[in-house]
Amino acid sequence: MPVLGKAENIFNRVGELTINSVMEGLSKALNIVNPFSSLNTVKVDYAPPPRSPVFCPGCPHAASFYELKVVTAKAGAKPLFSGDIGCYSLGINNPFNEQDLLTNMGSSLGLGMGLYHGTNGKTMVISIIGDSTFFHTGLPALVNAVYNKTPMLVLILDNRVTAMTGGQPNPTSTINIEDIAKAIGADYVRTVDPFNVRNAQEVMMEAVNVVRRGGIAVVVMKRGCALEATRLFRGYMARYYVDPDACRACGICYNLIACPAIVPLENRKAWIDQHVRCCSVCAQVCPYNAIKPEGNVRDWLKKWAEM
Ligand SMILES: Cc1ncc(C[n+]2csc(CCOP(=O)(O)OP(=O)(O)O)c2C)c(N)n1
């Protein structure tokens, strides 16, 4: 049986192995007509709407970035957001703009530390990192930060999986990040649910104050990836809707959380797409209580929290 692969030009040597390129390669190797080739191209006579890539509807990272933005603004802080590689890299975009540096997986803490010392302690550093990336190379950098007494807020976005590359499990399911941070000796360590907006903001504010006093604060934002929650608990899914009579068209929900399921209507009132999962954050930030539950959202969010 011959072994065929890249050397025989069955698969491309460089670039992404897309579903189409793999199907094409297998068809070539098996000497058959690619049964999917007719499905490969779809012609449409309209252009896709222009918008930057956004978080998924219900993504806990969007809630964390929203909360961090509000807290740093309230604290009058102008931090450097040292970013990292994962779904949360999308925090570089509007309306968040909370990733000032972004290089390689696990670099946020080390680069943040370098910038703190390189500016003689004049920079407030907030390092943002995911659970998988934290275990990859963030952990030794946290040890280093504690050892070198580098004031910093480390925000660990623990969505329970390695979401960006397909939702693979990682050590976060068996090793508690909060316990590790405490054992290393961080000055302030808390775990919060980003879907509990008020509590998350209070904890973040305390953490910013710890950093201002020269300490190292670690805040674990723990809430499972929305896509995984949908796969696991679809039967429990419940949603929110906008009561048009109560909505005052302030735009806080669609402008500041940037959930792609919330859109402004022509009269600028909000409308929520009923075909996606909900996380309750928009309902919590609406100043007019215009966003209301439909179905048993309490059970859905409780189930989701089990991840
Ligand atoms: C050294 C290295 N290995 C693998 C990758 C591919 N990769 C990109 S993001 C990512 C995981 C991100 O997971 P996490 O930090 O948990 O964030 P999430 O996407 O779940 O928000 C991986 C493995 C990479 N960029 N660099």
mmCIF file of C-alpha atoms and ligand atoms in Angstrom:
data_model
loop_
_atom_site.group_PDB
_atom_site.id
_atom_site.type_symbol
_atom_site.label_atom_id
_atom_site.label_comp_id
_atom_site.label_asym_id
_atom_site.label_seq_id
_atom_site.Cartn_x
_atom_site.Cartn_y
_atom_site.Cartn_z
ATOM 1 C CA MET A 1 0.000 0.000 0.000
ATOM 2 C CA PRO A 2 1.690 3.263 -1.072
ATOM 3 C CA VAL A 3 1.864 6.114 1.391
ATOM 4 C CA LEU A 4 0.733 9.355 -0.255
ATOM 5 C CA GLY A 5 0.894 12.821 1.205
ATOM 6 C CA LYS A 6 2.453 16.225 0.777
ATOM 7 C CA ALA A 7 5.466 14.901 -1.126
ATOM 8 C CA GLU A 8 3.121 13.584 -3.824
ATOM 9 C CA ASN A 9 1.217 16.886 -3.925
ATOM 10 C CA ILE A 10 -1.856 15.212 -2.488
ATOM 11 C CA PHE A 11 -2.025 17.829 0.250
ATOM 12 C CA ASN A 12 -0.623 21.348 0.222
ATOM 13 C CA ARG A 13 2.824 21.767 1.792
ATOM 14 C CA VAL A 14 2.059 25.181 3.227
ATOM 15 C CA GLY A 15 -1.082 26.961 4.328
ATOM 16 C CA GLU A 16 -4.177 25.768 6.086
ATOM 17 C CA LEU A 17 -5.582 22.266 5.578
ATOM 18 C CA THR A 18 -9.169 23.295 4.965
ATOM 19 C CA ILE A 19 -12.030 20.799 4.663
ATOM 20 C CA ASN A 20 -12.068 21.502 0.935
ATOM 21 C CA SER A 21 -8.334 20.954 0.474
ATOM 22 C CA VAL A 22 -8.461 17.676 2.449
ATOM 23 C CA MET A 23 -11.473 16.439 0.428
ATOM 24 C CA GLU A 24 -9.674 17.404 -2.775
ATOM 25 C CA GLY A 25 -6.505 15.581 -1.642
ATOM 26 C CA LEU A 26 -8.363 12.405 -0.627
ATOM 27 C CA SER A 27 -10.226 12.374 -3.942
ATOM 28 C CA LYS A 28 -6.936 12.729 -5.815
ATOM 29 C CA ALA A 29 -5.376 9.900 -3.769
ATOM 30 C CA LEU A 30 -8.380 7.617 -4.309
ATOM 31 C CA ASN A 31 -8.629 8.665 -7.945
ATOM 32 C CA ILE A 32 -12.278 9.613 -7.700
ATOM 33 C CA VAL A 33 -14.199 12.783 -8.458
ATOM 34 C CA ASN A 34 -14.481 14.915 -5.334
ATOM 35 C CA PRO A 35 -18.147 14.379 -4.431
ATOM 36 C CA PHE A 36 -18.211 17.711 -2.654
ATOM 37 C CA SER A 37 -16.647 19.817 -5.400
ATOM 38 C CA SER A 38 -20.003 21.047 -6.673
ATOM 39 C CA LEU A 39 -20.770 22.261 -3.155
ATOM 40 C CA ASN A 40 -17.515 24.155 -2.832
ATOM 41 C CA THR A 41 -18.599 27.444 -4.303
ATOM 42 C CA VAL A 42 -21.731 29.295 -3.467
ATOM 43 C CA LYS A 43 -22.474 32.384 -5.497
ATOM 44 C CA VAL A 44 -24.251 35.236 -3.797
ATOM 45 C CA ASP A 45 -25.169 38.570 -5.279
ATOM 46 C CA TYR A 46 -24.606 40.629 -2.164
ATOM 47 C CA ALA A 47 -21.520 41.645 -0.225
ATOM 48 C CA PRO A 48 -21.084 40.474 3.381
ATOM 49 C CA PRO A 49 -21.757 43.267 5.889
ATOM 50 C CA PRO A 50 -18.544 45.108 6.792
ATOM 51 C CA ARG A 51 -17.685 44.455 10.441
ATOM 52 C CA SER A 52 -14.657 43.398 12.420
ATOM 53 C CA PRO A 53 -14.569 39.867 13.837
ATOM 54 C CA VAL A 54 -16.629 39.658 17.010
ATOM 55 C CA PHE A 55 -17.061 37.291 19.944
ATOM 56 C CA CYS A 56 -19.727 34.581 19.637
ATOM 57 C CA PRO A 57 -23.138 35.379 21.111
ATOM 58 C CA GLY A 58 -22.967 34.532 24.820
ATOM 59 C CA CYS A 59 -19.154 34.417 24.894
ATOM 60 C CA PRO A 60 -17.972 34.968 28.493
ATOM 61 C CA HIS A 61 -14.867 36.781 27.206
ATOM 62 C CA ALA A 62 -17.056 39.629 25.891
ATOM 63 C CA ALA A 63 -18.542 40.038 29.386
ATOM 64 C CA SER A 64 -15.055 40.090 30.944
ATOM 65 C CA PHE A 65 -13.793 42.729 28.505
ATOM 66 C CA TYR A 66 -16.906 44.841 29.050
ATOM 67 C CA GLU A 67 -16.469 44.659 32.841
ATOM 68 C CA LEU A 68 -12.756 45.421 32.638
ATOM 69 C CA LYS A 69 -13.448 48.446 30.477
ATOM 70 C CA VAL A 70 -16.019 49.841 32.895
ATOM 71 C CA VAL A 71 -13.794 49.184 35.928
ATOM 72 C CA THR A 72 -10.605 50.697 34.502
ATOM 73 C CA ALA A 73 -12.597 53.761 33.375
ATOM 74 C CA LYS A 74 -14.197 54.143 36.826
ATOM 75 C CA ALA A 75 -10.802 53.722 38.490
ATOM 76 C CA GLY A 76 -9.328 56.392 36.213
ATOM 77 C CA ALA A 77 -6.617 53.927 35.255
ATOM 78 C CA LYS A 78 -4.866 53.955 31.912
ATOM 79 C CA PRO A 79 -3.357 50.478 31.938
ATOM 80 C CA LEU A 80 -1.372 48.680 29.334
ATOM 81 C CA PHE A 81 -3.359 45.634 28.301
ATOM 82 C CA SER A 82 -0.871 42.878 27.646
ATOM 83 C CA GLY A 83 -2.805 40.436 25.493
ATOM 84 C CA ASP A 84 -2.398 36.853 24.462
ATOM 85 C CA ILE A 85 -3.378 34.238 21.913
ATOM 86 C CA GLY A 86 -6.810 32.644 22.153
ATOM 87 C CA CYS A 87 -10.380 33.610 21.338
ATOM 88 C CA TYR A 88 -9.871 36.612 23.635
ATOM 89 C CA SER A 89 -7.399 38.079 21.123
ATOM 90 C CA LEU A 90 -10.623 39.475 19.616
ATOM 91 C CA GLY A 91 -10.578 41.932 22.534
ATOM 92 C CA ILE A 92 -8.174 43.930 20.337
ATOM 93 C CA ASN A 93 -11.197 45.139 18.331
ATOM 94 C CA ASN A 94 -13.807 47.791 18.939
ATOM 95 C CA PRO A 95 -15.533 48.474 21.226
ATOM 96 C CA PHE A 96 -13.059 46.868 23.646
ATOM 97 C CA ASN A 97 -9.544 47.829 22.478
ATOM 98 C CA GLU A 98 -8.127 45.891 25.418
ATOM 99 C CA GLN A 99 -5.160 44.130 23.848
ATOM 100 C CA ASP A 100 -2.238 46.533 23.384
ATOM 101 C CA LEU A 101 0.371 43.811 22.828
ATOM 102 C CA LEU A 102 -0.177 40.486 21.160
ATOM 103 C CA THR A 103 2.649 38.240 20.121
ATOM 104 C CA ASN A 104 2.807 34.515 20.869
ATOM 105 C CA MET A 105 0.903 32.061 23.024
ATOM 106 C CA GLY A 106 1.704 32.669 26.704
ATOM 107 C CA SER A 107 3.616 35.933 26.237
ATOM 108 C CA SER A 108 1.260 38.339 28.028
ATOM 109 C CA LEU A 109 2.675 38.059 31.552
ATOM 110 C CA GLY A 110 6.336 38.126 30.513
ATOM 111 C CA LEU A 111 5.924 41.077 28.154
ATOM 112 C CA GLY A 112 3.808 42.910 30.696
ATOM 113 C CA MET A 113 6.516 42.414 33.303
ATOM 114 C CA GLY A 114 9.156 43.683 30.895
ATOM 115 C CA LEU A 115 7.133 46.798 30.169
ATOM 116 C CA TYR A 116 6.583 47.483 33.849
ATOM 117 C CA HIS A 117 10.295 47.323 34.658
ATOM 118 C CA GLY A 118 11.321 48.928 31.342
ATOM 119 C CA THR A 119 9.250 52.005 32.213
ATOM 120 C CA ASN A 120 10.590 52.109 35.780
ATOM 121 C CA GLY A 121 7.282 51.110 37.254
ATOM 122 C CA LYS A 122 5.309 53.859 35.529
ATOM 123 C CA THR A 123 3.014 51.488 33.652
ATOM 124 C CA MET A 124 0.007 49.781 35.180
ATOM 125 C CA VAL A 125 -0.050 46.372 33.577
ATOM 126 C CA ILE A 126 -3.093 44.180 33.078
ATOM 127 C CA SER A 127 -2.163 40.844 31.554
ATOM 128 C CA ILE A 128 -4.994 38.903 29.949
ATOM 129 C CA ILE A 129 -4.575 35.198 29.317
ATOM 130 C CA GLY A 130 -6.756 32.114 28.744
ATOM 131 C CA ASP A 131 -6.804 28.913 30.804
ATOM 132 C CA SER A 132 -5.079 26.789 28.185
ATOM 133 C CA THR A 133 -2.496 29.474 27.501
ATOM 134 C CA PHE A 134 -1.928 29.966 31.220
ATOM 135 C CA PHE A 135 -1.013 26.293 31.600
ATOM 136 C CA HIS A 136 1.038 26.427 28.400
ATOM 137 C CA THR A 137 3.529 29.128 29.472
ATOM 138 C CA GLY A 138 1.712 31.662 31.631
ATOM 139 C CA LEU A 139 2.369 29.685 34.803
ATOM 140 C CA PRO A 140 6.182 30.087 34.925
ATOM 141 C CA ALA A 141 5.732 33.791 34.108
ATOM 142 C CA LEU A 142 3.395 34.174 37.107
ATOM 143 C CA VAL A 143 6.047 32.558 39.313
ATOM 144 C CA ASN A 144 8.533 35.036 37.877
ATOM 145 C CA ALA A 145 6.205 37.996 38.489
ATOM 146 C CA VAL A 146 5.767 37.036 42.146
ATOM 147 C CA TYR A 147 9.480 36.371 42.581
ATOM 148 C CA ASN A 148 10.401 39.712 40.983
ATOM 149 C CA LYS A 149 7.617 41.553 42.839
ATOM 150 C CA THR A 150 6.011 42.965 39.700
ATOM 151 C CA PRO A 151 2.684 44.704 40.411
ATOM 152 C CA MET A 152 0.232 43.446 37.858
ATOM 153 C CA LEU A 153 -3.357 42.381 37.418
ATOM 154 C CA VAL A 154 -3.494 38.984 35.788
ATOM 155 C CA LEU A 155 -6.908 38.269 34.350
ATOM 156 C CA ILE A 156 -7.259 34.585 33.536
ATOM 157 C CA LEU A 157 -10.192 33.957 31.212
ATOM 158 C CA ASP A 158 -11.076 30.395 32.172
ATOM 159 C CA ASN A 159 -13.672 29.128 29.705
ATOM 160 C CA ARG A 160 -12.921 25.504 30.690
ATOM 161 C CA VAL A 161 -11.635 24.519 27.221
ATOM 162 C CA THR A 162 -9.142 25.402 24.501
ATOM 163 C CA ALA A 163 -11.827 27.122 22.483
ATOM 164 C CA MET A 164 -9.921 28.737 19.645
ATOM 165 C CA THR A 165 -8.559 25.490 18.296
ATOM 166 C CA GLY A 166 -11.750 23.462 18.639
ATOM 167 C CA GLY A 167 -12.627 23.100 22.326
ATOM 168 C CA GLN A 168 -10.033 20.556 23.424
ATOM 169 C CA PRO A 169 -9.896 19.813 27.170
ATOM 170 C CA ASN A 170 -6.914 21.153 29.097
ATOM 171 C CA PRO A 171 -5.598 20.992 32.705
ATOM 172 C CA THR A 172 -8.188 23.514 33.916
ATOM 173 C CA SER A 173 -10.670 20.638 34.288
ATOM 174 C CA THR A 174 -8.501 18.969 36.951
ATOM 175 C CA ILE A 175 -6.182 21.676 38.309
ATOM 176 C CA ASN A 176 -7.642 24.686 40.105
ATOM 177 C CA ILE A 177 -6.028 27.905 38.850
ATOM 178 C CA GLU A 178 -6.985 29.829 41.990
ATOM 179 C CA ASP A 179 -5.191 27.275 44.196
ATOM 180 C CA ILE A 180 -2.072 27.538 42.044
ATOM 181 C CA ALA A 181 -2.023 31.342 42.184
ATOM 182 C CA LYS A 182 -2.418 31.243 45.979
ATOM 183 C CA ALA A 183 0.339 28.645 46.332
ATOM 184 C CA ILE A 184 2.692 30.773 44.243
ATOM 185 C CA GLY A 185 2.039 33.687 46.585
ATOM 186 C CA ALA A 186 0.005 36.226 44.613
ATOM 187 C CA ASP A 187 -1.295 38.951 46.948
ATOM 188 C CA TYR A 188 -4.925 38.837 45.861
ATOM 189 C CA VAL A 189 -6.601 35.843 44.237
ATOM 190 C CA ARG A 190 -10.276 35.542 43.359
ATOM 191 C CA THR A 191 -12.465 33.519 41.039
ATOM 192 C CA VAL A 192 -15.576 35.191 39.652
ATOM 193 C CA ASP A 193 -18.289 34.476 37.131
ATOM 194 C CA PRO A 194 -18.193 37.072 34.323
ATOM 195 C CA PHE A 195 -21.952 36.601 33.971
ATOM 196 C CA ASN A 196 -22.371 38.096 37.437
ATOM 197 C CA VAL A 197 -21.635 41.631 36.270
ATOM 198 C CA ARG A 198 -21.812 43.484 39.571
ATOM 199 C CA ASN A 199 -19.682 40.969 41.472
ATOM 200 C CA ALA A 200 -17.119 40.762 38.655
ATOM 201 C CA GLN A 201 -16.757 44.549 38.616
ATOM 202 C CA GLU A 202 -16.382 44.761 42.407
ATOM 203 C CA VAL A 203 -13.647 42.133 42.381
ATOM 204 C CA MET A 204 -11.860 43.750 39.446
ATOM 205 C CA MET A 205 -11.949 47.101 41.243
ATOM 206 C CA GLU A 206 -10.404 45.565 44.371
ATOM 207 C CA ALA A 207 -7.770 43.934 42.180
ATOM 208 C CA VAL A 208 -6.893 47.248 40.493
ATOM 209 C CA ASN A 209 -6.457 48.792 43.949
ATOM 210 C CA VAL A 210 -4.173 45.935 44.997
ATOM 211 C CA VAL A 211 -2.006 46.605 41.940
ATOM 212 C CA ARG A 212 -1.949 50.327 42.774
ATOM 213 C CA ARG A 213 -0.583 49.400 46.198
ATOM 214 C CA GLY A 214 2.194 47.385 44.521
ATOM 215 C CA GLY A 215 0.655 43.907 44.728
ATOM 216 C CA ILE A 216 -0.005 41.114 42.294
ATOM 217 C CA ALA A 217 -3.673 40.331 41.758
ATOM 218 C CA VAL A 218 -4.959 37.267 39.962
ATOM 219 C CA VAL A 219 -8.612 37.204 38.963
ATOM 220 C CA VAL A 220 -9.946 34.053 37.340
ATOM 221 C CA MET A 221 -12.991 34.775 35.173
ATOM 222 C CA LYS A 222 -14.622 31.354 35.200
ATOM 223 C CA ARG A 223 -17.465 30.522 32.819
ATOM 224 C CA GLY A 224 -17.551 27.852 30.147
ATOM 225 C CA CYS A 225 -17.241 28.553 26.435
ATOM 226 C CA ALA A 226 -20.657 29.386 24.951
ATOM 227 C CA LEU A 227 -20.251 26.977 22.029
ATOM 228 C CA GLU A 228 -19.391 24.121 24.375
ATOM 229 C CA ALA A 229 -22.302 24.981 26.668
ATOM 230 C CA THR A 230 -24.640 24.842 23.687
ATOM 231 C CA ARG A 231 -23.277 21.433 22.694
ATOM 232 C CA LEU A 232 -23.564 20.077 26.225
ATOM 233 C CA PHE A 233 -26.795 21.609 27.478
ATOM 234 C CA ARG A 234 -28.845 22.505 24.404
ATOM 235 C CA GLY A 235 -31.973 21.056 26.011
ATOM 236 C CA TYR A 236 -31.827 23.694 28.751
ATOM 237 C CA MET A 237 -31.268 26.698 26.508
ATOM 238 C CA ALA A 238 -33.389 29.753 27.294
ATOM 239 C CA ARG A 239 -33.210 33.300 26.006
ATOM 240 C CA TYR A 240 -33.843 36.963 26.601
ATOM 241 C CA TYR A 241 -35.882 39.336 24.481
ATOM 242 C CA VAL A 242 -36.206 43.112 24.314
ATOM 243 C CA ASP A 243 -39.486 44.623 25.442
ATOM 244 C CA PRO A 244 -39.865 47.391 22.822
ATOM 245 C CA ASP A 245 -42.057 49.484 25.119
ATOM 246 C CA ALA A 246 -39.405 49.533 27.845
ATOM 247 C CA CYS A 247 -36.363 50.002 25.553
ATOM 248 C CA ARG A 248 -35.187 53.630 25.400
ATOM 249 C CA ALA A 249 -32.750 53.073 22.517
ATOM 250 C CA CYS A 250 -29.749 54.014 24.668
ATOM 251 C CA GLY A 251 -27.552 51.528 22.769
ATOM 252 C CA ILE A 252 -25.592 50.333 25.812
ATOM 253 C CA CYS A 253 -26.351 46.673 25.027
ATOM 254 C CA TYR A 254 -25.487 46.649 21.339
ATOM 255 C CA ASN A 255 -22.655 49.175 21.489
ATOM 256 C CA LEU A 256 -20.746 48.176 24.626
ATOM 257 C CA ILE A 257 -21.154 44.399 24.877
ATOM 258 C CA ALA A 258 -21.031 44.002 21.112
ATOM 259 C CA CYS A 259 -22.970 40.722 21.217
ATOM 260 C CA PRO A 260 -23.674 39.884 17.577
ATOM 261 C CA ALA A 261 -27.143 38.641 18.544
ATOM 262 C CA ILE A 262 -28.226 42.158 19.597
ATOM 263 C CA VAL A 263 -28.857 44.634 16.805
ATOM 264 C CA PRO A 264 -30.328 48.120 16.638
ATOM 265 C CA LEU A 265 -33.581 48.474 14.750
ATOM 266 C CA GLU A 266 -34.257 51.508 12.551
ATOM 267 C CA ASN A 267 -35.620 53.362 15.583
ATOM 268 C CA ARG A 268 -32.335 52.436 17.404
ATOM 269 C CA LYS A 269 -34.173 50.237 19.886
ATOM 270 C CA ALA A 270 -32.489 46.901 20.513
ATOM 271 C CA TRP A 271 -33.619 43.563 19.125
ATOM 272 C CA ILE A 272 -32.253 40.124 20.055
ATOM 273 C CA ASP A 273 -31.921 37.303 17.541
ATOM 274 C CA GLN A 274 -33.882 34.390 19.019
ATOM 275 C CA HIS A 275 -31.780 31.740 17.290
ATOM 276 C CA VAL A 276 -28.710 32.019 19.478
ATOM 277 C CA ARG A 277 -27.835 31.310 23.085
ATOM 278 C CA CYS A 278 -28.129 34.042 25.727
ATOM 279 C CA CYS A 279 -25.881 34.861 28.669
ATOM 280 C CA SER A 280 -27.933 37.469 30.631
ATOM 281 C CA VAL A 281 -25.210 40.146 30.594
ATOM 282 C CA CYS A 282 -27.245 42.530 28.405
ATOM 283 C CA ALA A 283 -30.216 42.138 30.752
ATOM 284 C CA GLN A 284 -27.989 43.070 33.707
ATOM 285 C CA VAL A 285 -26.526 46.193 32.106
ATOM 286 C CA CYS A 286 -29.785 47.542 30.616
ATOM 287 C CA PRO A 287 -30.611 50.628 32.729
ATOM 288 C CA TYR A 288 -34.313 50.339 31.858
ATOM 289 C CA ASN A 289 -34.874 46.619 32.608
ATOM 290 C CA ALA A 290 -36.070 46.288 29.039
ATOM 291 C CA ILE A 291 -34.385 42.930 28.432
ATOM 292 C CA LYS A 292 -36.511 40.132 29.791
ATOM 293 C CA PRO A 293 -36.149 36.363 30.137
ATOM 294 C CA GLU A 294 -38.023 33.931 27.962
ATOM 295 C CA GLY A 295 -38.016 30.369 29.276
ATOM 296 C CA ASN A 296 -36.095 29.105 32.268
ATOM 297 C CA VAL A 297 -32.899 31.153 31.995
ATOM 298 C CA ARG A 298 -32.034 30.408 35.617
ATOM 299 C CA ASP A 299 -31.745 26.668 34.924
ATOM 300 C CA TRP A 300 -29.903 27.244 31.656
ATOM 301 C CA LEU A 301 -27.289 29.484 33.254
ATOM 302 C CA LYS A 302 -26.969 27.140 36.252
ATOM 303 C CA LYS A 303 -26.377 24.169 33.982
ATOM 304 C CA TRP A 304 -23.844 26.190 31.955
ATOM 305 C CA ALA A 305 -21.999 27.083 35.177
ATOM 306 C CA GLU A 306 -21.320 23.370 35.827
ATOM 307 C CA MET A 307 -18.706 23.211 33.062
HETATM 308 C C1 LIG B 1 2.928 27.543 20.714
HETATM 309 C C2 LIG B 1 1.532 27.509 20.175
HETATM 310 N N1 LIG B 1 0.849 26.349 20.166
HETATM 311 C C3 LIG B 1 -0.416 26.321 19.679
HETATM 312 C C4 LIG B 1 -0.995 27.443 19.182
HETATM 313 C C5 LIG B 1 -2.387 27.392 18.612
HETATM 314 N N2 LIG B 1 -3.324 28.039 19.493
HETATM 315 C C6 LIG B 1 -3.800 29.272 19.259
HETATM 316 S S1 LIG B 1 -4.836 29.795 20.439
HETATM 317 C C7 LIG B 1 -4.673 28.361 21.283
HETATM 318 C C8 LIG B 1 -5.397 28.073 22.559
HETATM 319 C C9 LIG B 1 -6.053 29.165 23.247
HETATM 320 O O1 LIG B 1 -6.753 28.614 24.344
HETATM 321 P P1 LIG B 1 -7.121 29.465 25.605
HETATM 322 O O2 LIG B 1 -5.959 30.251 26.047
HETATM 323 O O3 LIG B 1 -7.735 28.570 26.621
HETATM 324 O O4 LIG B 1 -8.182 30.493 25.029
HETATM 325 P P2 LIG B 1 -9.630 30.293 24.383
HETATM 326 O O5 LIG B 1 -9.430 30.203 22.898
HETATM 327 O O6 LIG B 1 -10.228 29.071 24.988
HETATM 328 O O7 LIG B 1 -10.360 31.535 24.757
HETATM 329 C C10 LIG B 1 -3.812 27.489 20.649
HETATM 330 C C11 LIG B 1 -3.478 26.135 21.136
HETATM 331 C C12 LIG B 1 -0.246 28.653 19.221
HETATM 332 N N3 LIG B 1 -0.764 29.808 18.801
HETATM 333 N N4 LIG B 1 1.015 28.648 19.715
#
